[in-house]
Coordinates of C-alpha atoms in Angstrom, one line a residue:
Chain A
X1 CA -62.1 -13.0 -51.9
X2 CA -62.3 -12.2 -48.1
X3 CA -59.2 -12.2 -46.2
X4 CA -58.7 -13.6 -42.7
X5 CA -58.2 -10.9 -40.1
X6 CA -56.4 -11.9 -36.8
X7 CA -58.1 -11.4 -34.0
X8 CA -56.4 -9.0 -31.1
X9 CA -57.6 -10.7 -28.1
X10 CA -55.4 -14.1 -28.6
X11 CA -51.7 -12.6 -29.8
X12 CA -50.3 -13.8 -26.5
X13 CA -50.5 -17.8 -27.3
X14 CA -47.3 -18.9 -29.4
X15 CA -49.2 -22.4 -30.6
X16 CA -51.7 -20.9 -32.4
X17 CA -54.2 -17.6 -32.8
X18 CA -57.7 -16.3 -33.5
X19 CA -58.6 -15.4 -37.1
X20 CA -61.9 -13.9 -38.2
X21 CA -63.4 -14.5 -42.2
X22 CA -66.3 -13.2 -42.5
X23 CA -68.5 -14.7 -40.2
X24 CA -66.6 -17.5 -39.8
X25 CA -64.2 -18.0 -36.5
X26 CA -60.9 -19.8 -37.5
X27 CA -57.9 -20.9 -35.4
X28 CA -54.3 -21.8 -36.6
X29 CA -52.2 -24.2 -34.6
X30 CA -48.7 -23.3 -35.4
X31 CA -45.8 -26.6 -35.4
X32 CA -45.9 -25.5 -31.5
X33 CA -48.7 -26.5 -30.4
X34 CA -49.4 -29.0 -33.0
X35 CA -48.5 -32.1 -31.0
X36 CA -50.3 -31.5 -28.2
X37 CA -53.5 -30.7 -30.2
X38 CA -53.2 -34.0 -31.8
X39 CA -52.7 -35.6 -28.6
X40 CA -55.8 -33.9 -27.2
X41 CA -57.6 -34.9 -30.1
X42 CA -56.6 -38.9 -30.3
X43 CA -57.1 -39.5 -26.5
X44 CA -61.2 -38.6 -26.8
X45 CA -60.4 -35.7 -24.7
X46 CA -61.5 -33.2 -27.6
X47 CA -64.6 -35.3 -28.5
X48 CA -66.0 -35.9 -25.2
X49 CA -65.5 -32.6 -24.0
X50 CA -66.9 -30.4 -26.9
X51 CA -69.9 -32.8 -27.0
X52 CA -71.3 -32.0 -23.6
X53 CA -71.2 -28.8 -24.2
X54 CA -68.1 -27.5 -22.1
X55 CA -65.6 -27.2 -24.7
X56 CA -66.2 -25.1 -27.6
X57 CA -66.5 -27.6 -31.1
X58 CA -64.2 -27.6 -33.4
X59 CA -63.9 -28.5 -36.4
X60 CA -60.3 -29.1 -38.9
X61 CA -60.4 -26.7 -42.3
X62 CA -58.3 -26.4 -44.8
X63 CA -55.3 -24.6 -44.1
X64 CA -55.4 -22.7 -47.5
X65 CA -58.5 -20.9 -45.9
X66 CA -55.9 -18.4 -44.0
X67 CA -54.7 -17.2 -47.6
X68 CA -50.8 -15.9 -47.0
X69 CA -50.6 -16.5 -43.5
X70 CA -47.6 -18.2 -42.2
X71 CA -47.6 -21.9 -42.3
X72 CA -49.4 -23.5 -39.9
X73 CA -49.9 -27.5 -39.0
X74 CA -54.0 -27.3 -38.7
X75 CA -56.4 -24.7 -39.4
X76 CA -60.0 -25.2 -37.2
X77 CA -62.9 -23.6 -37.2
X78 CA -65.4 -22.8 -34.2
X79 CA -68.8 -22.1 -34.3
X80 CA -69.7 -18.2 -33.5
X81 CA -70.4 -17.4 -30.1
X82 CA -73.3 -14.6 -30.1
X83 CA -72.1 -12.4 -27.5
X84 CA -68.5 -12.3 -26.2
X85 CA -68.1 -11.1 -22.5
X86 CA -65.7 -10.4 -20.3
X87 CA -65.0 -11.4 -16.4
X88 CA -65.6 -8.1 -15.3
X89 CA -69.1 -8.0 -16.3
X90 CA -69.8 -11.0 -15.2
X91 CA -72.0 -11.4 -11.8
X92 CA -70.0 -13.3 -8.6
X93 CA -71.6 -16.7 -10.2
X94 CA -70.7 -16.5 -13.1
X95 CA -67.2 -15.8 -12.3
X96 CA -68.0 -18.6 -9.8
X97 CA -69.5 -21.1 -12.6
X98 CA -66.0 -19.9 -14.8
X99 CA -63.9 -21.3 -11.8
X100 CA -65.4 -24.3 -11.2
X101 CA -65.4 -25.2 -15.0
X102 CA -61.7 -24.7 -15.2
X103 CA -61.1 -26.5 -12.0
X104 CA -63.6 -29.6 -13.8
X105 CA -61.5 -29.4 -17.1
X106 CA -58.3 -29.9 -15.6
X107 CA -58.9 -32.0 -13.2
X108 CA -60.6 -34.3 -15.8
X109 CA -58.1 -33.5 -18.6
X110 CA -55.5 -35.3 -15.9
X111 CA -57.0 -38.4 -16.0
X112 CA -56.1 -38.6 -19.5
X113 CA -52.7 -36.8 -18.8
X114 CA -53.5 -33.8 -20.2
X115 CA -53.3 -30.1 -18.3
X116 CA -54.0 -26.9 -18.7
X117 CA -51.3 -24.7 -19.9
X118 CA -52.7 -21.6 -18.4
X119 CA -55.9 -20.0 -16.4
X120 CA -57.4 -17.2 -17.8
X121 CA -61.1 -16.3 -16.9
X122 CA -61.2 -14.2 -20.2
X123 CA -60.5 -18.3 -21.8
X124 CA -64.6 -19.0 -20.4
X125 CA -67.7 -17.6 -22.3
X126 CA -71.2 -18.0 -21.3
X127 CA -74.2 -19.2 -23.6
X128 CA -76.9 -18.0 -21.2
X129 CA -75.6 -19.1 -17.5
X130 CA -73.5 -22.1 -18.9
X131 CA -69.9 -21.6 -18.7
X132 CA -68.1 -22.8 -22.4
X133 CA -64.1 -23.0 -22.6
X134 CA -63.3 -21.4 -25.6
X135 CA -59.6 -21.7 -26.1
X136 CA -58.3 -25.2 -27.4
X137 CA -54.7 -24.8 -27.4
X138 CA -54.8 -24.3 -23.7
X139 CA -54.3 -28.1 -23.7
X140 CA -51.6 -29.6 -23.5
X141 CA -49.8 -32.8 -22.5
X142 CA -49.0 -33.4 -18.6
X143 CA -45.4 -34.1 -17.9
X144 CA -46.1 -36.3 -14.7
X145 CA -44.5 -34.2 -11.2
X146 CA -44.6 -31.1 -12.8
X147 CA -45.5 -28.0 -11.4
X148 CA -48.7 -26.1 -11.7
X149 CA -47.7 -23.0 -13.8
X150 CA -50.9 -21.6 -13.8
X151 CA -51.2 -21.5 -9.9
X152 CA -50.7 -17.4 -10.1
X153 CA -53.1 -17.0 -12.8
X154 CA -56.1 -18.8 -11.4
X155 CA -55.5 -16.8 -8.1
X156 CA -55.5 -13.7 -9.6
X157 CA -58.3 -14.3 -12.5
X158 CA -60.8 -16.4 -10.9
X159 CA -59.8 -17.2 -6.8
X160 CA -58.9 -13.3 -6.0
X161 CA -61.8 -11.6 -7.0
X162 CA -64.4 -14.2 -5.7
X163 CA -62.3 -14.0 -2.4
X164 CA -62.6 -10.1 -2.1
X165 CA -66.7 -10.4 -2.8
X166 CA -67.4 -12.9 -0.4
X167 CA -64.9 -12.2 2.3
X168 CA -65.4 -8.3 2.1
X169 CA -68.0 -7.9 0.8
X170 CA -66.7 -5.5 -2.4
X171 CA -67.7 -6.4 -6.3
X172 CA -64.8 -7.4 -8.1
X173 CA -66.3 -5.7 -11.4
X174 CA -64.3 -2.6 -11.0
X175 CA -61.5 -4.2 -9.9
X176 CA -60.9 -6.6 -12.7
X177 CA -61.9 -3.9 -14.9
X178 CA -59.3 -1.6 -13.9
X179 CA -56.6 -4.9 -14.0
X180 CA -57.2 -7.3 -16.6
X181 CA -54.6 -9.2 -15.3
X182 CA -56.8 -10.1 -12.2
X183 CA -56.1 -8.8 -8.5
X184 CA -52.3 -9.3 -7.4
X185 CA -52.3 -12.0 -4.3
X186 CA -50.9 -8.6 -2.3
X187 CA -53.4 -6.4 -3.0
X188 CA -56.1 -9.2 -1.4
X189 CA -53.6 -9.9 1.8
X190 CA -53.2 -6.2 2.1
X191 CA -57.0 -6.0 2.4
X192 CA -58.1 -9.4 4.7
X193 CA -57.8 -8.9 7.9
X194 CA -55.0 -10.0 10.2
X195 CA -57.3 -12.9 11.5
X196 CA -57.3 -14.8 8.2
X197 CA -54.4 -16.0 8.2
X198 CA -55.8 -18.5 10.6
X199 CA -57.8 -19.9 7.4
X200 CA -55.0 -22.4 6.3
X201 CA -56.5 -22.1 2.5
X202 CA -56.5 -18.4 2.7
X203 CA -52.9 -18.7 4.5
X204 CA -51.6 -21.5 2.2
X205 CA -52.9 -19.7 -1.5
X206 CA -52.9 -16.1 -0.4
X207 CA -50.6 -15.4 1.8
X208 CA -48.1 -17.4 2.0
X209 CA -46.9 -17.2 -2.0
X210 CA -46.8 -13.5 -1.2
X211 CA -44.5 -14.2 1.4
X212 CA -42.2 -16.5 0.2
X213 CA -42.4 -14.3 -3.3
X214 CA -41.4 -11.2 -1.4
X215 CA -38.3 -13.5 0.4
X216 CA -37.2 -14.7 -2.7
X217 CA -34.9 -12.0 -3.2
X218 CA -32.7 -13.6 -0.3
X219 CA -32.2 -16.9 -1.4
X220 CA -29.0 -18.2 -3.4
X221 CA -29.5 -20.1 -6.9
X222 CA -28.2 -23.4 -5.3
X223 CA -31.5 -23.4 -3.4
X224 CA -33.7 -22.3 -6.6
X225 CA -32.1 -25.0 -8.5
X226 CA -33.0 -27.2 -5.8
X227 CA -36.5 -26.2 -5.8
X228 CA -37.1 -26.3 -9.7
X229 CA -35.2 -30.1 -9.3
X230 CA -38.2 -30.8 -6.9
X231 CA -41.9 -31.6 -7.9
X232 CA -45.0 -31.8 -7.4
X233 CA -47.0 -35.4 -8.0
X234 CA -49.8 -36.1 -9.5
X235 CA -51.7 -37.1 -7.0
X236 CA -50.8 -33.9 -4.5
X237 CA -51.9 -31.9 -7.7
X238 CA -55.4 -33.1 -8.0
X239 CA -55.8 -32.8 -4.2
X240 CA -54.8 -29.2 -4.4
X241 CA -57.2 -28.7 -7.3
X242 CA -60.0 -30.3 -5.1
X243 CA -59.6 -29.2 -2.6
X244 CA -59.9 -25.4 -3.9
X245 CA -62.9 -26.7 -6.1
X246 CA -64.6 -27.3 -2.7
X247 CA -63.4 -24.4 -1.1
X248 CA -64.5 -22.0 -4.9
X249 CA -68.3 -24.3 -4.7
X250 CA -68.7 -22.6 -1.0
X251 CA -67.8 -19.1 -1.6
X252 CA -71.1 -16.5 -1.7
X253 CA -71.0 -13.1 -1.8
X254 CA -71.6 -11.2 1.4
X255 CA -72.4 -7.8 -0.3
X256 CA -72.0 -4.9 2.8
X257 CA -75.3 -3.6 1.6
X258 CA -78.3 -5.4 0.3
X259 CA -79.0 -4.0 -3.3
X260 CA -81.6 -1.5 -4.0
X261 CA -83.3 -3.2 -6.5
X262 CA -83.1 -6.6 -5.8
X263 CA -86.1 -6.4 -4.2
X264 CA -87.8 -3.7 -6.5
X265 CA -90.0 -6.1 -8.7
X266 CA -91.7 -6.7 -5.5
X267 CA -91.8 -3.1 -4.3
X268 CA -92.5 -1.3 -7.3
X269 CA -96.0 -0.2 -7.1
X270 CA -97.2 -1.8 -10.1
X271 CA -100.2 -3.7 -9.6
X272 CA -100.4 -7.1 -11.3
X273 CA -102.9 -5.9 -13.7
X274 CA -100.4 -3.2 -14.5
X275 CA -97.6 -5.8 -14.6
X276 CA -99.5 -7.9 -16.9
X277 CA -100.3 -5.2 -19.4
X278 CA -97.0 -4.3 -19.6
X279 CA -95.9 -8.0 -20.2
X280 CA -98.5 -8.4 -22.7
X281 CA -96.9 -4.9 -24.6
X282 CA -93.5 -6.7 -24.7
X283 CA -95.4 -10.4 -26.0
X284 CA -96.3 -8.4 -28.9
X285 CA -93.1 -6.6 -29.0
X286 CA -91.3 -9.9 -29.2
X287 CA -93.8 -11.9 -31.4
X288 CA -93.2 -9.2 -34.4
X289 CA -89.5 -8.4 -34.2
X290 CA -88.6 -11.8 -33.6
X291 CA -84.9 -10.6 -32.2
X292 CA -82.8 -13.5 -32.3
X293 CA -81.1 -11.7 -29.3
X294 CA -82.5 -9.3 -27.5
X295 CA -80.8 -6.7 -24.2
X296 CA -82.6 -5.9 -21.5
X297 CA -81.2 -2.7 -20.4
X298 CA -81.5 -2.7 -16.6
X299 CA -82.8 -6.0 -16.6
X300 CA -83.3 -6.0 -12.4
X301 CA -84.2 -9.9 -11.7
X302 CA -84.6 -10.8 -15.1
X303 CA -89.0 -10.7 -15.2
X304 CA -89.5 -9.2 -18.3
X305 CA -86.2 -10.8 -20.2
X306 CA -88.1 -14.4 -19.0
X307 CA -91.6 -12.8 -20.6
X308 CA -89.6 -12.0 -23.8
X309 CA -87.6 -15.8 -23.8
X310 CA -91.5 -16.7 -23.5
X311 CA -92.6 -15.1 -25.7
X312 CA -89.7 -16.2 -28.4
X313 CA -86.8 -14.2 -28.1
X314 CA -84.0 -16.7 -28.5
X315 CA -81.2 -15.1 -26.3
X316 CA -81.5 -12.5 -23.8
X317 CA -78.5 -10.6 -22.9
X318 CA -79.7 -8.2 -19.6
X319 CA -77.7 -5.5 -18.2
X320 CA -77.7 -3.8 -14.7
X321 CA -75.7 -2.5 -12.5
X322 CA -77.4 -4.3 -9.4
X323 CA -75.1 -7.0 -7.9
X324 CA -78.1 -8.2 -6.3
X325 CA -80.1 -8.0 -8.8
X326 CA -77.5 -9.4 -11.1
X327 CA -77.5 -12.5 -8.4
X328 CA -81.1 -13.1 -8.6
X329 CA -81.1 -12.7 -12.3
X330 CA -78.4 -15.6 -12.9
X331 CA -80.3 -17.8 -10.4
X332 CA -83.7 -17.4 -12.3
X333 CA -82.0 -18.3 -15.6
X334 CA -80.1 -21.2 -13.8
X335 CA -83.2 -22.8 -12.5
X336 CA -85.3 -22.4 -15.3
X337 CA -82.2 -23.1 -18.1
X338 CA -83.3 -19.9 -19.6
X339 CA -81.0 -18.2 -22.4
X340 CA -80.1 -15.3 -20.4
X341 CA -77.0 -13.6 -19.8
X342 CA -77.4 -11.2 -16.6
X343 CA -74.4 -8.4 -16.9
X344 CA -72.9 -6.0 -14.7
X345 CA -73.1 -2.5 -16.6
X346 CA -72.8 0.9 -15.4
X347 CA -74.8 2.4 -18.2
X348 CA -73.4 6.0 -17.8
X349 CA -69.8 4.1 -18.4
X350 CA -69.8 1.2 -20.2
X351 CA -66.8 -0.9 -20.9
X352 CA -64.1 0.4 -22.9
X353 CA -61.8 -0.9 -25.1
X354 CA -58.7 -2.3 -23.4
X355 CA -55.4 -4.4 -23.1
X356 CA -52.5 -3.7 -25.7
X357 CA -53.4 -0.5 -28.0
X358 CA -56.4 -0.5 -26.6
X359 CA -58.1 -2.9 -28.6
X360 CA -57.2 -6.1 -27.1
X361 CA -60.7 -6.2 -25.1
X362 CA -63.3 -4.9 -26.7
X363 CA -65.8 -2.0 -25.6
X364 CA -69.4 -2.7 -25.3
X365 CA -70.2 -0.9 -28.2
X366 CA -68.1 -2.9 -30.6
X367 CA -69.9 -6.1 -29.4
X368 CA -73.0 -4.6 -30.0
X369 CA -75.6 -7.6 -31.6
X370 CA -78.7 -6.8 -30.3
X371 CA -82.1 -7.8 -32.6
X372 CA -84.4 -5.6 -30.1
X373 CA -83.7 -3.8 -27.0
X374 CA -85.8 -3.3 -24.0
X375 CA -85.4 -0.7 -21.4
X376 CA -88.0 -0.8 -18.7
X377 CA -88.0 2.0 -16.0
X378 CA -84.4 2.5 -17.1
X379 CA -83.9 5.7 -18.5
X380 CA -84.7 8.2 -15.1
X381 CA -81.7 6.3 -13.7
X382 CA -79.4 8.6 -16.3
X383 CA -81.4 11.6 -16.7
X384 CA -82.1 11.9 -13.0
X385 CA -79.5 9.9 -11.2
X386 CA -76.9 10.8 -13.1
X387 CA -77.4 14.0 -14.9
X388 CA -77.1 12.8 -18.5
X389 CA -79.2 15.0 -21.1
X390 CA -82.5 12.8 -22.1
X391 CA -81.9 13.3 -25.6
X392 CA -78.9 11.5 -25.8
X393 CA -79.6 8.9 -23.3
X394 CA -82.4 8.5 -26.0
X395 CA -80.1 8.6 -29.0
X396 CA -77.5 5.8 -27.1
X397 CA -80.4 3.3 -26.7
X398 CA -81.9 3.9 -30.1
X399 CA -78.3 3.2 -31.7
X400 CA -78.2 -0.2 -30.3
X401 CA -80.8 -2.1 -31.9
X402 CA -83.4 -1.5 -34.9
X403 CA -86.5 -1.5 -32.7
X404 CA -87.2 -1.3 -29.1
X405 CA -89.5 -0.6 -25.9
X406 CA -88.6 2.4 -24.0
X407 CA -90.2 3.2 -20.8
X408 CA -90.7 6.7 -19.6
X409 CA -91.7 7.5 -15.9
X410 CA -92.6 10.9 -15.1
X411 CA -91.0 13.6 -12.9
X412 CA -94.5 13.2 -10.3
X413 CA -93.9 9.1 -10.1
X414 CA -93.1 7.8 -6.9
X415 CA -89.6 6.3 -8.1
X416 CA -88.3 9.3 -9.3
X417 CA -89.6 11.3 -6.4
X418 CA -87.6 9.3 -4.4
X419 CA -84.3 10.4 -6.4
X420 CA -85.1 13.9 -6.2
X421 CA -85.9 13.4 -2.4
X422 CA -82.5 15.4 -1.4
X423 CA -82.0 17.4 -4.6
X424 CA -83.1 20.4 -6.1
X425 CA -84.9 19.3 -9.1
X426 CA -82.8 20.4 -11.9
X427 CA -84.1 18.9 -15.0
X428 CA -86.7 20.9 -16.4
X429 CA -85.9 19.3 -19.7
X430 CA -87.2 16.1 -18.1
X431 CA -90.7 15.8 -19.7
X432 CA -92.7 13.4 -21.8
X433 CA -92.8 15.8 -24.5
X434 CA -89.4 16.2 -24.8
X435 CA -88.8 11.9 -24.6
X436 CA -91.5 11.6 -27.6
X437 CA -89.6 14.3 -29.5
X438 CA -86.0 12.8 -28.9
X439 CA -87.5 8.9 -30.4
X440 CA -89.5 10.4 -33.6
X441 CA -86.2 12.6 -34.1
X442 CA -84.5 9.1 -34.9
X443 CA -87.3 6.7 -35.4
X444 CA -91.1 5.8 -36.0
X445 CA -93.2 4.7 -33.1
X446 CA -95.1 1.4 -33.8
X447 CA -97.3 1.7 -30.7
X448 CA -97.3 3.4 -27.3
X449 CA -99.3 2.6 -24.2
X450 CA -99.8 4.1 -20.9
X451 CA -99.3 1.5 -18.4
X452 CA -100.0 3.2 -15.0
X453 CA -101.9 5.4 -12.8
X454 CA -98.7 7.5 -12.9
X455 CA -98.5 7.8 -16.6
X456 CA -95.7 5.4 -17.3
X457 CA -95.4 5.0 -20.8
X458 CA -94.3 2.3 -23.1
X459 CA -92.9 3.1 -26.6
X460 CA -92.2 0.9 -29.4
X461 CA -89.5 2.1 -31.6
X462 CA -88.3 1.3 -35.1
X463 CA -85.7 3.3 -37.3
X464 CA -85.3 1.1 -39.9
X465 CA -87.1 3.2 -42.1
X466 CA -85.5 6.4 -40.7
Chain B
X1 CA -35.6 -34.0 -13.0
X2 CA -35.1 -30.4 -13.6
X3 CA -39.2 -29.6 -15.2
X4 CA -38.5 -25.7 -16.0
X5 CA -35.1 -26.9 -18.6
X6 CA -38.4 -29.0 -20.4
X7 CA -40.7 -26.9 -20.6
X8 CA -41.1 -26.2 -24.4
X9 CA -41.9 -22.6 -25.6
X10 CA -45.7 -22.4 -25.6
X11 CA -45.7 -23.5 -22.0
X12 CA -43.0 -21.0 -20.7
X13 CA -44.9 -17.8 -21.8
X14 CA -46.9 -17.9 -18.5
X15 CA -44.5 -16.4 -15.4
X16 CA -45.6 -18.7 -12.6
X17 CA -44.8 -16.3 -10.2
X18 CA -42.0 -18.1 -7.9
X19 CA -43.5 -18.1 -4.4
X20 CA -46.5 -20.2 -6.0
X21 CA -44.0 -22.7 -7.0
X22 CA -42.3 -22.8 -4.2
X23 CA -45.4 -23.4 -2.3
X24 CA -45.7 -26.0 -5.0
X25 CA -42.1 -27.6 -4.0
X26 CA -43.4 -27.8 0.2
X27 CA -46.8 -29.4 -0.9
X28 CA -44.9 -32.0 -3.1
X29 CA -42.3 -32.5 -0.3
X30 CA -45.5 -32.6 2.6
X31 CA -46.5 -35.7 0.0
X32 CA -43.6 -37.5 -0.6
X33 CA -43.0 -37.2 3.6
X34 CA -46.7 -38.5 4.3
X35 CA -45.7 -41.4 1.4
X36 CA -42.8 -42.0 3.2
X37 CA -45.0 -42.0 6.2
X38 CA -47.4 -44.1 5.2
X39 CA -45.0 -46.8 3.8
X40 CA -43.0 -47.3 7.4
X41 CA -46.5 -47.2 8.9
X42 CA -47.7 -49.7 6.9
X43 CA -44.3 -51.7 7.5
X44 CA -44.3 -50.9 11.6
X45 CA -48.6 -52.4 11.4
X46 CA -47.6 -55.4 9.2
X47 CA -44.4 -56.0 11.4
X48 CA -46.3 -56.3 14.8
X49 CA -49.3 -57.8 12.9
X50 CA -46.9 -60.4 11.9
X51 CA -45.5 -60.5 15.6
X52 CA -48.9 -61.4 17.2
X53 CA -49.8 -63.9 14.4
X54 CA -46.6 -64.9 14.8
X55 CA -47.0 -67.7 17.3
X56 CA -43.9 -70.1 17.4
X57 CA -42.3 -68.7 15.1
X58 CA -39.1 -66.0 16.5
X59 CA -38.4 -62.4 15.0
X60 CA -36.0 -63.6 12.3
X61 CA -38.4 -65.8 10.6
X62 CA -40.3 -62.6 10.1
X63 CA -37.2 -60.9 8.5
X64 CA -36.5 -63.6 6.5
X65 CA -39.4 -63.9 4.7

C-alpha cells in the first residue's frame, strides 16, 4: 500500500500539514487547529468561498488514510493543482492579483468573524491568471480588537515588492528570490527616496514601523504591557485593510526601461503569411499531442500559447524573462480568460530548490509537468546571448517534455545579427547542422518546416520512442 | 484585555514584528479618540439643536430629559 509522504513546503503550521499519496493531495488538521476549521466550516465560510473558485475545495477523508501518522482531528483532501508556482516568478500582476485576493478574503472572512492567521504570497496559486488560496488552516476565528499579526508579513510578501516595482521601477523577481521571506520594510525605506515620506501610506506602513521597530529597544516593559493591553477595533481593522486594497488596486509598474520584447511580435519581421504558417505548424502540433499542459518557453506576449489554447491545449504555462512581455502576456490571458500562466524565467538560471535543506521550495525542474513544449525563436537567446553550448541548450528542452517545436534562427537572421552587433562572433558551432544533429541525438523528428526568407526552421520532436 | 496572553499556539508562530503593532496600538487609539469625538460631537449638535428648538422651555429641561 502507498504511504503518505509529508510535504516540505508546509512544516511551519502547527494546526495541520501537507501530505502527498500518490496523486492524491491530503491535509491533517491536528487538535490545534481543529476548532477553528470547524468553525470555518459551520459558518458557510468554507462553502461559499471554495465554490467561487477562490478557496481551494476540500473535501473530509478518512483519517486512516495517513496510515501511522500521529493522530489528527480531520484528514481533507484537495484537488491537485497542475502547476505549483512561486511569487518570484510571478509577473507584477500576478503578485498584484495574489494581494488583492488576500486583502478580499480577509476582509470578507471578518464579516463572519473569521481572520487570517498569517499572509504568505507562497499561500496563493494561480490556475491561469486567477489567483486560488490554497492553505485552509490559515483561518481562523477573530477575537474582536485584536491586533493584525500578519501586518509584517503582508508588507514584506505582497506590499514590499509591488512597492519597489512601481515606485522604482526594479522587478522584485530577484529580490524575492534571493529572500523568501519577502523584502524587510528597511531595505524598501533605505531605497525610496527622502520625499516619500510625504506619502502618509508609504510613511504610515513603511516607514514608520521601521522606526518605531528600531526605537523599541528604548522603551520599558510598563509601556509594552500597555501597548499589548491596547487594541485595535474591528472597524479601524477593515478600514486599514481597505484602504491598502485601494492603495495595492492603484499600484503599476513603472519599469526604468521599456522591455525589449514587448513589442517584438510587432517588430519581428515576420510577415503574416509567415506568422500564419508558423501558427498553422503549431495547430497541428497541438491537435496530435494533445498536451494537457503545455510550456511555452519564451512565450513573449503569449501569441502562439493563445494559438495552441485554440487549437486545444488545455493549460499553457509560458515562460520569459520579459517583464513587459510578462505584463502583456497576463493581460491577454486576463481579457480573454485564457488558461495561461505567464512566468518570469531566466532560462540560463532557473529556480532552484530553496528554504530549509534546500528543498522547502522546489526547483523548476522538480515541477516539471509539461505534455508538449514550445520554444519559438528561443534558443539563440542561450547560445548567442549567453554563451551556453547548443547541444545542451538542446538536450535541457528535449528533457522537459515528450515532444516539442523547436525553432532555429540562423547566424545571417536579422535577430541574431543584432546580438552579435558588438561581438566577435564566437560560435562557430552555431549551425543548423549541428541543431538537427543535437535533436535526432535524443529524438525522432515528426516534421520540419522552413518558415522564412531567413531560413527559420520549425522542428517537431518526439523521444518517446528513443 | 491583554490579546498576546490569548493567543493560542497556532496563532503565535508568526513574529508580528513590534513596530507594526505598535502602529496598530496609535491607529486603534486615533479610533477610539475620533469615537470619542464623534460622540461629544454628536452630544454638543443635539445640545444646541435642542437649544434652538427649544423655545420656552430653559436649559435644565434639556438636562433633565
Amino acid at each position: 500500500m502507498e504511504r503518505a509522504v509529508a510535504e516540505n513546503a508546509s512544516y511551519r503550521d502547527p494546526a495541520g500539514r501537507v501530505y502527498l499519496l500518490g496523486d492524491r493531495i491530503l491535509r491533517s488538521v491536528t487538535s490545534v487547529g481543529a476548532a477553528d476549521y470547524e468553525f470555518l466550516r459551520d459558518c458557510g465560510l468554507l462553502d461559499e468561498l471554495t465554490s467561487d473558485g477562490r478557496l481551494i475545495g476540500c473535501t473530509e477523508v478518512e483519517p486512516s488514510l495517513l496510515g501511522e501518522a500521529p493522530a489528527v482531528s480531520y484528514v481533507l483532501e484537495h484537488p491537485r493543482l497542475p502547476f505549483i508556482s512561486y511569487p518570484y516568478e510571478w509577473c507584477f500582476s500576478a503578485l498584484k492579483e495574489a494581494a488583492l485576493l488576500h486583502l478580499d478574503l480577509l476582509l470578507e472572512s471578518l464579516k463572519r468573524g473569521v481572520t487570517l492567521s498569517d499572509a504568505s504570497a507562497y499561500n496563493v496559486q494561480f490556475q491561469g491568471v486567477r489567483p486560488i488560496f490554497i492553505d485552509v488552516l490559515s483561518f481562523r476565528r477573530y477575537r474582536d480588537g485584536e491586533y493584525w499579526l500578519a501586518h509584517r508579513q503582508f508588507l514584506e510578501q505582497f506590499l514590499n515588492p509591488l512597492l519597489l516595482t512601481a515606485l522604482r521601477g526594479v522587478p522584485f523577481n530577484t529580490w524575492l528570490r534571493g529572500g523568501l521571506e519577502g523584502i524587510p520594510s528597511d531595505d524598501l525605506r533605505a531605497l525610496l527616496p527622502w520625499w516619500r515620506m510625504f506619502d502618509w501610506r508609504v510613511s504610515a506602513h513603511v516607514i514608520l514601523p521601521t522606526r518605531l521597530n528600531r526605537s523599541v529597544a528604548k522603551i520599558d516593559n510598563d509601556r509594552i504591557e500597555r501597548i499589548k493591553a491596547r487594541s485595535l477595533p474591528k472597524s479601524a481593522f477593515r478600514s486599514m485593510l481597505a484602504s491598502l486594497r485601494r492603495w495595492v488596486e492603484g499600484l503599476e509598474p513603472s519599469y526604468s526601461r521599456q522591455g525589449v520584447w514587448s513589442d517584438y511580435a510587432e517588430t519581428n519581421g515576420y510577415c503574416a503569411l509567415e506568422a500564419e504558417s508558423k501558427s498553422e505548424f503549431l495547430r497541428r502540433f497541438v491537435a496530435k499531442v494533445e498536451p494537457r499542459c503545455l510550456w511555452d518557453i519564451g512565450c513573449n506576449t503569449g501569441h502562439y500559447a493563445e494559438v495552441a489554447l485554440e487549437a486545444g491545449a488545455k493549460e499553457v504555462i509560458g515562460f520569459d524573462s520579459d517583464h513587459g512581455a510578462l505584463e502583456k502576456a497576463f493581460a491577454r490571458a486576463s481579457k480573454g480568460g485564457l488558461r495561461l500562466l505567464p512566468l518570469y524565467l531566466d532560462a540560463a538560471d532557473p529556480s532552484p530548490g530553496q528554504g530549509w535543506c534546500g528543498i522547502e521550495r522546489k526547483a523548476l525542474r522538480d515541477r516539471v509537468n509539461a505534455g508538449g513544449i514550445l520554444a519559438l525563436a528561443f534558443i539563440h537567446h542561450l547560445a548567442i546571448g549567453r554563451n551556453l553550448p547548443l547541444k545542451e541548450i538542446v538536450d535541457w528542452l528535449i528533457d522537459l517534455a515528450p515532444q516539442g517545436v523547436i525553432e532555429f534562427v540562423e547566424k545571417d537572421d536579422p535577430c541574431v545579427q543584432q546580438m552579435l552587433q558588438f561581438r566577435k562572433d564566437i560560435f562557430p558551432d552555431y549551425t543548423r547542422e549541428n541543431f538537427c544533429a543535437a535533436v535526432l541525438a535524443r529524438a525522432g523528428v515528426v516534421e520540419e518546416q522552413e518558415i522564412t526568407a531567413n531560413r527559420r526552421l520549425l522542428v517537431w520532436y518526439d523521444r518517446r520512442n528513443d | 484585555m491583554i490579546f498576546f496572553a490569548e493567543i493560542s499556539p497556532a496563532l503565535a508562530y508568526l513574529d508580528p514584528g513590534t513596530g507594526s503593532i505598535i502602529l496598530q496600538a496609535i491607529i486603534g487609539a486615533i479610533a477610539g479618540a475620533l469615537v470619542a469625538v464623534r460622540i461629544y460631537w454628536d452630544r454638543i449638535k443635539s445640545f444646541l439643536k435642542r437649544k434652538k428648538d427649544g423655545d420656552y422651555r430653559d436649559d435644565r429641561s434639556v438636562d433633565r430629559k
